[in-house]
Amino acid sequence: MAPSLHQYHISLLSSLLILLIIIISSPQLSLSKPQKPPPKALVLPVSKHLSTLQYLTHIKQRSPLVSLQLVVDLNGDFLWVGCDNYTSSTFRVVRCHTPLCKSLARSFDNGCGSCDNQKKGPRCNPNSCVSFPLNPYLSDPNPNYSELSQDVLSLQTTVDGLNPGRYVSIRRFPFTCASDYITQNLTGSGMAGLGRSPVGMPSQLSSAFGFAKKFAVCLPSSSSNGVIFFGDGPYVMLPRIDISKPLIFTPLLINPLRRTFINPNGEASNEYFIGVKSIKINDKVVPLNTTLLAIDKSGNGGTKISTTVPYTVMHTEIYKAFTEAFVKAAVAMKLERVAGVAPFGVCFSSKGVASTRVGPAVPTIDLVLQSEKVVWRIFGANSMVRVKEGVMCLGVVDGGVGRRFDTHEYYDTMATIVIGGHQLEDNLLQFDLGASMLGFSSSLLFRQTTCSNFNFTTKA
Ligand SMILES: *[C@@H]1O[C@H](CO)[C@@H](O)[C@H](O)[C@H]1NC(C)=O
Ligand SMILES: *[C@@H]1O[C@H](CO)[C@@H](O)[C@H](O)[C@H]1NC(C)=O
Ligand SMILES: *[C@@H]1O[C@H](CO)[C@@H](O)[C@H](O)[C@H]1NC(C)=O
Ligand SMILES: *[C@@H]1O[C@H](CO)[C@@H](O)[C@H](O)[C@H]1NC(C)=O
Ligand SMILES: *[C@@H]1O[C@H](CO)[C@@H](O)[C@H](O)[C@H]1NC(C)=O
């Protein structure tokens, strides 16, 4: 007997029902909630640790997520953490010969290392990609053998540049898994490297989410949270001031020859240099041998920007000329010089010194860049350090005459000027790695805001 119309309907209906169930339960075919658009920018809080003067940030990593405190290293090649007690269900080791590994170990045998002398664990795997993290706070910069690894990283987004938003995760974010030995002297369990290396945080985050290869640093002058932005502006501070405009731009320079543990013959540096052509104090040129300001063919010289030195360091010859000129200009403004207070050589009585919106009224310092018209002007809030009641010092230290390198010294270039944290605070610095340009704001105090005015709800 042929199936009745009724039976036919039932079988058609049930087929449809089964098809519907398949559609709903299959993730590829699902017509469920639309995907959230990828974030345009991410934010990290950054605070100042008042006894070590290190700049600290917090990230979430691993599965389940663990919150980590890291020291910010503007010139660091990558994110690295002490791994002795590492546990995570999503940890992966990066193998050598892979493109990611070769991008890190540019000239080193495809990055293949060997950790035969150590016990197996998260830091010792066969065919792994060798990586040598640098802790600039250690006296012996020779790093321990470490491995490039990957794990989940979770960061906070921002939609409007003023408020933090939802968290987003990257499943395989590269980082270096290091021995806890090299976390000594850090106020944290590793470092957040913001250098221009292909495995550095800025490059990795912009390629993970497809936003511009730009990031910006706004260091606080206190323990309350400043902010690091990944991606383009607007960067907005309370009361709703877009500090990403206007900025002054200068080329970021590449030091062609930094020696590293992996490559003692030297390779292009991932650090951030700018071209300071001369220095002026109260509009008068400081008499200097300008050869010292340039990067020479052995990779020495030049002006580097750093978050791991608390105060600007100058080569002795520059330091002498600079401090002499500053003292002369200060005395002409009737400031009274007093005894130096280590590590500073030039100090003044702060009694009777007028205070302005941008700090004590002292001579202005101009770093003259690619032309006479492009100037990074430094005011009292960034040039002077209050060391005790009634005494303030010029926040610059004598860096000595520097060394010439032999093959036993690694990971360092002797820049003749290293612009340090105190000089960067409450200034916005935007690093555009695509265009290789630095945009800077000068003091935000002029604009009646500070780097601590991003609308983080939890203050550090
Ligand atoms: C980490 O592991 C080491 C042994 O490798 C142990 O001595 C130490 O107490 C551990 N630290 C923490 C914080 O668990
Ligand atoms: C930690 O820093 C201090 C002060 O700079 C230094 O003397 C010491 O050697 C450092 N510790 C290590 C393990 O390098
Ligand atoms: C790390 O390097 C230091 C200094 O070279 C050494 O004393 C220490 O034993 C090394 N630690 C490991 C785990 O390799
Ligand atoms: C300037 O410094 C360079 C490098 O130290 C040196 O070779 C040169 O002789 C100096 N020039 C003058 C005029 O002192
Ligand atoms: C700042 O954050 C607080 C708490 O999330 C919120 O109530 C306030 O509206 C935010 N301010 C601005 C200007 O968006």
Coordinates of C-alpha atoms and ligand atoms in Angstrom, one line a residue:
M1 CA 0.0 0.0 0.0
A2 CA 1.3 3.5 -0.9
P3 CA 2.0 5.9 1.9
S4 CA -0.9 8.1 2.7
L5 CA -0.8 11.9 2.2
H6 CA -0.8 12.2 6.0
Q7 CA 2.2 9.9 6.4
Y8 CA 4.0 11.9 3.7
H9 CA 3.5 15.1 5.5
I10 CA 4.8 13.7 8.7
S11 CA 8.0 12.5 7.1
L12 CA 8.5 15.8 5.3
L13 CA 8.0 17.7 8.6
S14 CA 10.4 15.5 10.5
S15 CA 13.0 15.9 7.7
L16 CA 12.6 19.6 7.9
L17 CA 12.9 19.4 11.7
I18 CA 16.1 17.4 11.5
L19 CA 17.5 19.9 9.0
L20 CA 16.7 22.8 11.3
I21 CA 18.3 21.0 14.3
I22 CA 21.5 20.5 12.2
I23 CA 21.5 24.2 11.1
I24 CA 21.1 25.4 14.7
S25 CA 23.6 23.1 16.3
S26 CA 26.3 23.5 13.7
P27 CA 28.6 26.5 14.5
Q28 CA 29.6 27.1 10.9
L29 CA 26.0 27.4 9.7
S30 CA 24.6 29.1 12.7
L31 CA 22.7 32.3 12.0
S32 CA 23.0 33.2 15.7
K33 CA 24.2 36.5 17.2
P34 CA 26.5 38.5 14.9
Q35 CA 30.2 38.5 15.6
K36 CA 31.5 41.5 17.6
P37 CA 33.6 43.7 15.4
P38 CA 37.4 43.4 16.2
P39 CA 38.6 46.1 18.6
K40 CA 40.2 49.2 17.2
A41 CA 42.3 49.9 20.2
L42 CA 43.4 48.2 23.4
V43 CA 44.5 49.7 26.7
L44 CA 46.9 48.7 29.5
P45 CA 47.1 50.5 32.8
V46 CA 50.6 51.7 33.8
S47 CA 51.6 52.9 37.3
K48 CA 54.8 54.1 38.8
H49 CA 56.3 52.1 41.6
L50 CA 57.5 54.9 43.9
S51 CA 60.5 53.2 45.6
T52 CA 62.0 51.4 42.5
L53 CA 60.8 54.0 40.0
Q54 CA 59.8 51.1 37.7
Y55 CA 56.7 51.5 35.5
L56 CA 54.3 48.6 36.1
T57 CA 51.5 47.2 34.1
H58 CA 49.0 44.3 34.5
I59 CA 48.0 41.6 32.0
K60 CA 46.0 38.4 32.1
Q61 CA 47.5 35.3 30.7
R62 CA 47.1 31.5 30.6
S63 CA 44.2 29.1 31.1
P64 CA 42.7 29.7 33.6
L65 CA 43.6 33.4 33.4
V66 CA 46.3 34.6 35.8
S67 CA 46.8 38.3 36.5
L68 CA 50.5 39.3 36.2
Q69 CA 52.3 42.4 37.2
L70 CA 55.0 43.3 34.7
V71 CA 57.6 46.0 34.3
V72 CA 57.2 48.1 31.2
D73 CA 60.3 48.0 28.9
L74 CA 59.7 50.4 26.0
N75 CA 62.7 48.9 24.1
G76 CA 62.1 45.3 25.1
D77 CA 62.0 42.8 22.2
F78 CA 58.9 40.9 23.5
L79 CA 56.8 40.0 26.5
W80 CA 58.6 37.7 28.9
V81 CA 57.8 36.1 32.2
G82 CA 59.5 34.0 34.8
C83 CA 58.2 30.5 34.2
D84 CA 59.4 28.3 37.1
N85 CA 55.9 27.8 38.4
Y86 CA 54.0 28.1 35.1
T87 CA 50.8 26.1 34.8
S88 CA 48.3 26.5 31.9
S89 CA 46.2 24.2 29.8
T90 CA 46.8 26.3 26.7
F91 CA 50.6 26.6 26.9
R92 CA 52.5 25.9 23.6
V93 CA 56.1 26.0 22.8
V94 CA 57.2 27.6 19.5
R95 CA 59.4 25.3 17.4
C96 CA 62.6 26.5 15.7
H97 CA 62.6 26.8 11.9
T98 CA 59.1 28.4 12.1
P99 CA 58.5 31.8 10.6
L100 CA 57.7 33.2 14.0
C101 CA 60.9 31.9 15.4
K102 CA 63.0 33.1 12.5
S103 CA 61.5 36.6 12.9
L104 CA 62.9 36.7 16.5
A105 CA 66.2 35.0 16.0
R106 CA 67.1 36.9 12.9
S107 CA 70.5 35.5 12.2
F108 CA 70.8 32.6 14.5
D109 CA 70.6 29.1 13.0
N110 CA 66.8 29.3 12.5
G111 CA 66.5 29.8 16.2
C112 CA 67.2 26.3 17.3
G113 CA 68.6 26.0 20.8
S114 CA 69.4 23.3 23.2
C115 CA 68.6 23.1 26.9
D116 CA 70.2 19.7 27.6
N117 CA 71.6 20.8 30.9
Q118 CA 68.2 21.8 32.4
K119 CA 65.3 19.7 33.5
K120 CA 62.4 19.4 31.1
G121 CA 59.5 21.7 31.8
P122 CA 57.9 24.8 30.3
R123 CA 61.3 26.2 29.7
C124 CA 63.0 23.2 28.1
N125 CA 61.5 21.5 25.1
P126 CA 62.9 19.6 22.1
N127 CA 63.3 21.6 18.8
S128 CA 62.2 24.7 20.6
C129 CA 62.9 28.3 19.6
V130 CA 65.6 29.8 21.7
S131 CA 65.1 33.3 23.1
F132 CA 67.2 35.5 25.4
P133 CA 65.2 38.0 27.4
L134 CA 66.9 41.0 28.8
N135 CA 66.4 42.4 32.3
P136 CA 68.1 45.8 32.3
Y137 CA 67.9 45.9 36.1
L138 CA 70.4 43.1 36.5
S139 CA 74.1 43.8 36.8
D140 CA 75.1 40.9 34.6
P141 CA 73.1 41.3 31.4
N142 CA 74.0 37.8 30.1
P143 CA 70.6 36.1 30.1
N144 CA 69.6 32.5 30.8
Y145 CA 68.5 30.2 28.0
S146 CA 64.8 30.7 27.5
E147 CA 62.2 29.6 24.9
L148 CA 59.7 31.4 22.8
S149 CA 56.3 30.1 23.8
Q150 CA 52.6 31.0 23.2
D151 CA 49.6 31.2 25.4
V152 CA 46.3 33.0 25.9
L153 CA 46.6 36.7 26.5
S154 CA 43.6 38.8 27.6
L155 CA 43.5 42.6 27.3
Q156 CA 41.0 45.4 27.7
T157 CA 39.6 47.3 24.7
T158 CA 38.5 50.9 24.4
V159 CA 35.9 52.1 22.0
D160 CA 35.9 55.8 22.6
G161 CA 39.5 56.2 23.7
L162 CA 38.3 57.4 27.1
N163 CA 36.7 54.4 28.8
P164 CA 38.0 50.9 29.1
G165 CA 35.7 48.3 27.5
R166 CA 35.3 44.5 27.2
Y167 CA 38.2 42.1 27.4
V168 CA 39.4 40.3 24.3
S169 CA 41.7 37.3 24.1
I170 CA 44.4 36.2 21.8
R171 CA 44.8 32.4 21.8
R172 CA 48.4 32.1 20.9
F173 CA 50.2 35.3 22.0
P174 CA 54.0 34.9 21.8
F175 CA 56.1 35.5 24.9
T176 CA 59.3 34.2 26.3
C177 CA 59.3 31.7 29.1
A178 CA 62.3 32.5 31.2
S179 CA 64.0 31.3 34.4
D180 CA 62.7 33.1 37.6
Y181 CA 66.4 33.8 38.1
I182 CA 66.2 36.8 35.7
T183 CA 63.2 38.3 37.4
Q184 CA 65.4 39.5 40.2
N185 CA 65.3 43.3 40.8
L186 CA 61.9 43.5 39.0
T187 CA 58.7 44.6 40.8
G188 CA 56.9 42.0 38.8
S189 CA 57.1 38.6 37.3
G190 CA 58.5 39.7 33.9
M191 CA 58.6 42.5 31.5
A192 CA 56.2 43.9 28.8
G193 CA 58.4 44.6 25.8
L194 CA 57.1 47.4 23.5
G195 CA 60.1 47.4 21.1
R196 CA 59.7 47.2 17.4
S197 CA 60.6 43.6 17.1
P198 CA 58.2 41.4 15.0
V199 CA 57.4 39.5 18.2
G200 CA 57.0 42.7 20.3
M201 CA 53.6 43.5 21.8
P202 CA 52.8 46.4 19.4
S203 CA 53.4 44.3 16.2
Q204 CA 51.7 41.2 17.6
L205 CA 48.6 43.0 18.9
S206 CA 48.1 45.0 15.7
S207 CA 48.4 41.9 13.5
A208 CA 46.1 39.9 15.8
F209 CA 43.3 42.5 15.4
G210 CA 44.2 44.2 12.2
F211 CA 44.6 47.7 13.6
A212 CA 47.3 50.3 12.8
K213 CA 50.8 49.4 13.9
K214 CA 50.8 52.3 16.4
F215 CA 50.9 52.5 20.1
A216 CA 51.1 55.3 22.6
V217 CA 52.5 55.6 26.1
C218 CA 51.3 58.1 28.7
L219 CA 53.4 57.6 31.9
P220 CA 51.9 58.8 35.2
S221 CA 54.0 60.9 37.6
S222 CA 52.5 59.1 40.5
S223 CA 51.3 55.6 41.6
S224 CA 47.8 56.3 40.0
N225 CA 47.2 54.7 36.6
G226 CA 48.5 56.1 33.4
V227 CA 47.8 54.3 30.2
I228 CA 49.4 52.5 27.2
F229 CA 47.2 52.5 24.1
F230 CA 47.6 49.9 21.3
G231 CA 46.1 51.1 18.0
D232 CA 45.3 54.6 16.8
G233 CA 43.6 57.5 18.6
P234 CA 41.5 59.1 19.8
Y235 CA 43.3 59.0 23.1
V236 CA 41.1 60.9 25.5
M237 CA 41.6 62.1 29.1
L238 CA 39.1 63.4 31.5
P239 CA 37.6 66.0 31.2
R240 CA 37.2 64.7 27.6
I241 CA 40.5 66.1 26.1
D242 CA 41.7 64.3 23.0
I243 CA 45.5 64.3 23.7
S244 CA 46.2 62.5 20.4
K245 CA 45.8 65.9 18.7
P246 CA 47.8 68.0 18.1
L247 CA 51.1 66.1 18.2
I248 CA 54.5 67.1 16.9
F249 CA 56.2 64.4 14.7
T250 CA 59.8 63.4 14.3
P251 CA 61.3 60.3 12.6
L252 CA 62.1 57.3 14.7
L253 CA 65.7 56.3 13.9
I254 CA 67.1 52.7 13.8
N255 CA 70.4 52.0 15.4
P256 CA 71.9 49.7 12.7
L257 CA 74.2 47.8 15.0
R258 CA 73.0 46.5 18.4
R259 CA 75.0 43.5 19.6
T260 CA 72.9 40.8 21.2
F261 CA 73.6 37.5 22.8
I262 CA 72.2 35.7 19.8
N263 CA 74.1 37.9 17.3
P264 CA 77.4 39.3 18.7
N265 CA 78.3 40.8 15.3
G266 CA 75.3 43.1 15.7
E267 CA 72.0 43.6 14.0
A268 CA 69.5 46.4 13.6
S269 CA 68.2 47.4 17.0
N270 CA 64.5 47.3 18.0
E271 CA 65.0 50.2 20.3
Y272 CA 63.5 53.7 19.8
F273 CA 66.0 56.5 18.8
I274 CA 65.2 60.0 17.8
G275 CA 67.5 62.5 16.1
V276 CA 68.4 65.3 18.5
K277 CA 70.5 67.8 16.5
S278 CA 71.2 70.3 19.2
I279 CA 70.0 71.4 22.7
K280 CA 68.9 74.8 23.7
I281 CA 68.3 76.2 27.2
N282 CA 66.2 79.3 27.4
D283 CA 66.5 79.6 23.6
K284 CA 70.4 79.5 23.7
V285 CA 72.3 76.7 22.0
V286 CA 74.3 74.6 24.4
P287 CA 77.9 74.4 22.9
L288 CA 78.4 70.7 22.1
N289 CA 80.4 68.5 19.8
T290 CA 77.5 67.5 17.7
T291 CA 79.3 64.3 16.5
L292 CA 78.5 62.9 19.9
L293 CA 74.8 63.3 19.3
A294 CA 74.7 61.1 16.1
I295 CA 74.7 57.3 16.0
D296 CA 78.1 56.2 14.7
K297 CA 79.0 53.2 12.6
S298 CA 79.6 51.0 15.6
G299 CA 76.1 51.6 16.9
N300 CA 77.2 54.1 19.7
G301 CA 75.8 57.5 20.2
G302 CA 72.4 58.8 19.4
T303 CA 69.3 59.6 21.6
K304 CA 67.3 56.7 22.9
I305 CA 63.9 56.9 24.7
S306 CA 63.7 54.5 27.7
T307 CA 61.2 53.6 30.4
T308 CA 63.8 51.6 32.3
V309 CA 66.0 54.5 33.4
P310 CA 64.2 56.9 35.8
Y311 CA 66.1 60.1 34.8
T312 CA 67.8 61.2 31.6
V313 CA 71.3 59.9 31.3
M314 CA 73.9 61.8 29.3
H315 CA 77.5 61.0 28.2
T316 CA 79.9 63.0 30.4
E317 CA 80.8 65.5 27.7
I318 CA 77.2 66.3 27.0
Y319 CA 76.3 66.3 30.7
K320 CA 79.1 68.9 31.5
A321 CA 78.1 71.3 28.7
F322 CA 74.4 70.8 29.4
T323 CA 74.5 71.4 33.2
E324 CA 76.9 74.3 32.9
A325 CA 74.5 76.0 30.5
F326 CA 71.5 75.2 32.7
V327 CA 73.2 76.6 35.8
K328 CA 74.1 79.8 33.9
A329 CA 70.5 80.3 32.7
A330 CA 69.1 79.5 36.2
V331 CA 71.4 81.9 38.0
A332 CA 70.4 84.6 35.5
M333 CA 66.8 83.8 36.6
K334 CA 67.9 84.4 40.2
L335 CA 67.7 80.7 41.3
E336 CA 70.0 79.8 44.2
R337 CA 72.3 76.8 43.6
V338 CA 72.7 74.4 46.6
A339 CA 74.8 71.3 47.1
G340 CA 74.0 68.3 44.8
V341 CA 72.0 65.4 46.1
A342 CA 72.9 62.0 44.6
P343 CA 72.4 60.9 41.9
F344 CA 72.0 64.6 40.8
G345 CA 74.8 67.0 40.5
V346 CA 72.8 70.2 40.0
C347 CA 70.3 71.3 42.6
F348 CA 68.6 74.6 43.6
S349 CA 66.7 76.0 46.5
S350 CA 63.1 75.9 45.6
K351 CA 62.3 78.7 48.1
G352 CA 60.8 81.7 46.3
V353 CA 60.7 79.9 42.9
A354 CA 57.4 80.6 41.2
S355 CA 55.3 77.6 40.4
T356 CA 53.5 77.5 37.0
R357 CA 51.0 75.2 35.4
V358 CA 53.9 73.2 34.0
G359 CA 56.0 73.0 37.2
P360 CA 58.6 75.3 38.9
A361 CA 59.7 78.3 36.8
V362 CA 63.1 77.2 35.7
P363 CA 65.0 77.5 32.3
T364 CA 63.2 75.7 29.5
I365 CA 65.1 72.9 27.7
D366 CA 64.6 72.3 24.0
L367 CA 65.6 69.2 22.2
V368 CA 66.0 70.4 18.6
L369 CA 65.0 67.6 16.2
Q370 CA 65.0 67.4 12.4
S371 CA 64.8 71.1 12.0
E372 CA 65.0 74.3 14.1
K373 CA 61.2 74.4 14.1
V374 CA 60.7 70.9 15.5
V375 CA 61.4 71.0 19.1
W376 CA 60.6 68.9 22.2
R377 CA 60.3 71.5 24.9
I378 CA 60.8 70.3 28.5
F379 CA 59.4 72.4 31.4
G380 CA 60.0 72.4 35.1
A381 CA 57.6 69.5 35.9
N382 CA 59.7 67.2 33.7
S383 CA 63.2 68.7 34.2
M384 CA 63.2 69.2 38.0
V385 CA 63.0 66.6 40.8
R386 CA 61.9 67.6 44.3
V387 CA 64.4 65.7 46.5
K388 CA 63.5 67.1 49.9
E389 CA 61.9 70.1 51.5
G390 CA 63.1 73.2 49.8
V391 CA 65.5 71.5 47.4
M392 CA 64.9 70.6 43.7
C393 CA 67.4 69.1 41.4
L394 CA 67.9 69.0 37.6
G395 CA 66.7 65.4 36.9
V396 CA 69.7 64.4 34.7
V397 CA 72.5 62.1 35.6
D398 CA 76.1 61.7 34.3
G399 CA 76.4 58.4 32.4
G400 CA 80.2 58.4 32.1
V401 CA 82.1 58.2 28.9
G402 CA 80.7 54.9 27.7
R403 CA 82.5 51.8 26.5
R404 CA 83.4 50.6 23.1
F405 CA 82.1 47.2 22.6
D406 CA 83.9 43.9 22.4
T407 CA 82.1 40.6 21.7
H408 CA 81.7 39.9 25.4
E409 CA 79.3 42.7 26.0
Y410 CA 75.8 42.2 24.7
Y411 CA 72.4 43.8 24.6
D412 CA 73.5 47.3 24.9
T413 CA 74.2 50.3 22.8
M414 CA 75.9 53.3 24.4
A415 CA 73.5 56.0 23.4
T416 CA 74.9 59.4 24.3
I417 CA 71.5 60.5 25.6
V418 CA 68.9 58.3 27.1
I419 CA 65.7 60.2 27.8
G420 CA 64.3 58.7 31.0
G421 CA 61.0 58.2 32.7
H422 CA 60.8 61.5 34.6
Q423 CA 61.1 63.4 31.4
L424 CA 58.3 61.4 29.7
E425 CA 55.7 61.6 32.5
D426 CA 52.5 63.4 31.7
N427 CA 53.5 63.6 28.0
L428 CA 51.9 61.5 25.3
L429 CA 54.3 59.6 23.0
Q430 CA 52.8 57.9 20.0
F431 CA 55.0 55.4 18.2
D432 CA 53.9 54.8 14.6
L433 CA 55.8 51.7 13.5
G434 CA 54.4 51.8 10.0
A435 CA 55.6 55.3 9.2
S436 CA 58.5 55.1 11.7
M437 CA 57.5 58.3 13.3
L438 CA 57.2 59.5 16.9
G439 CA 54.4 61.9 17.8
F440 CA 54.8 63.8 21.0
S441 CA 52.5 66.2 22.9
S442 CA 54.9 68.0 25.3
S443 CA 53.5 68.5 28.8
L444 CA 49.8 67.7 29.1
L445 CA 49.7 69.9 32.2
F446 CA 49.4 72.8 29.7
R447 CA 46.1 71.3 28.6
Q448 CA 44.9 70.9 32.1
T449 CA 45.1 67.1 32.2
T450 CA 47.6 64.4 33.1
C451 CA 48.3 60.8 32.0
S452 CA 46.4 59.7 35.1
N453 CA 43.1 60.9 33.7
F454 CA 42.1 57.9 31.4
N455 CA 38.8 56.8 32.9
F456 CA 40.0 53.5 34.5
T457 CA 37.5 52.7 37.2
T458 CA 40.0 50.9 39.5
K459 CA 42.7 53.3 40.4
A460 CA 46.1 51.6 41.2
Ligands
LIG1 C1 58.1 28.1 42.5 O1 58.8 26.8 42.4 C2 59.9 26.7 43.2 C3 60.6 25.4 42.8 O2 60.9 25.3 41.5 C4 59.6 26.8 44.6 O3 60.7 26.7 45.4 C5 58.8 28.1 44.9 O4 58.4 28.2 46.2 C6 57.6 28.3 43.9 N1 57.1 29.6 44.1 C7 55.8 29.8 44.2 C8 55.4 31.3 44.4 O5 55.0 28.9 44.2
LIG2 C1 70.0 44.4 41.6 O1 70.3 45.8 41.5 C2 71.3 46.2 42.4 C3 71.3 47.8 42.4 O2 71.5 48.2 41.1 C4 72.6 45.6 42.0 O3 73.7 46.0 42.8 C5 72.5 44.1 42.0 O4 73.6 43.5 41.5 C6 71.3 43.7 41.1 N1 71.0 42.2 41.3 C7 71.4 41.4 40.3 C8 71.1 39.9 40.6 O5 71.9 41.7 39.3
LIG3 C1 71.0 31.7 35.0 O1 72.2 32.5 34.9 C2 72.9 32.7 36.1 C3 74.0 33.7 35.8 O2 74.7 33.3 34.6 C4 73.4 31.4 36.7 O3 74.1 31.6 37.9 C5 72.2 30.5 36.9 O4 72.6 29.2 37.4 C6 71.4 30.3 35.6 N1 70.1 29.6 36.0 C7 69.6 28.7 35.2 C8 68.4 28.1 35.7 O5 70.1 28.4 34.2
LIG4 C1 83.9 65.5 18.4 O1 83.8 64.1 18.9 C2 84.3 63.1 18.0 C3 83.9 61.8 18.6 O2 84.2 61.7 20.0 C4 85.8 63.3 17.9 O3 86.3 62.4 17.0 C5 86.1 64.7 17.3 O4 87.4 65.0 17.2 C6 85.4 65.8 18.2 N1 85.5 67.1 17.5 C7 85.9 68.2 18.2 C8 85.9 69.5 17.3 O5 86.2 68.2 19.3
LIG5 C1 33.9 57.3 33.7 O1 33.7 56.0 34.2 C2 32.6 56.0 35.1 C3 32.5 54.6 35.7 O2 32.5 53.6 34.7 C4 31.3 56.3 34.3 O3 30.2 56.4 35.2 C5 31.5 57.7 33.7 O4 30.3 58.1 32.9 C6 32.7 57.8 32.8 N1 32.9 59.2 32.4 C7 32.9 59.5 31.1 C8 33.1 61.0 30.8 O5 32.7 58.7 30.2

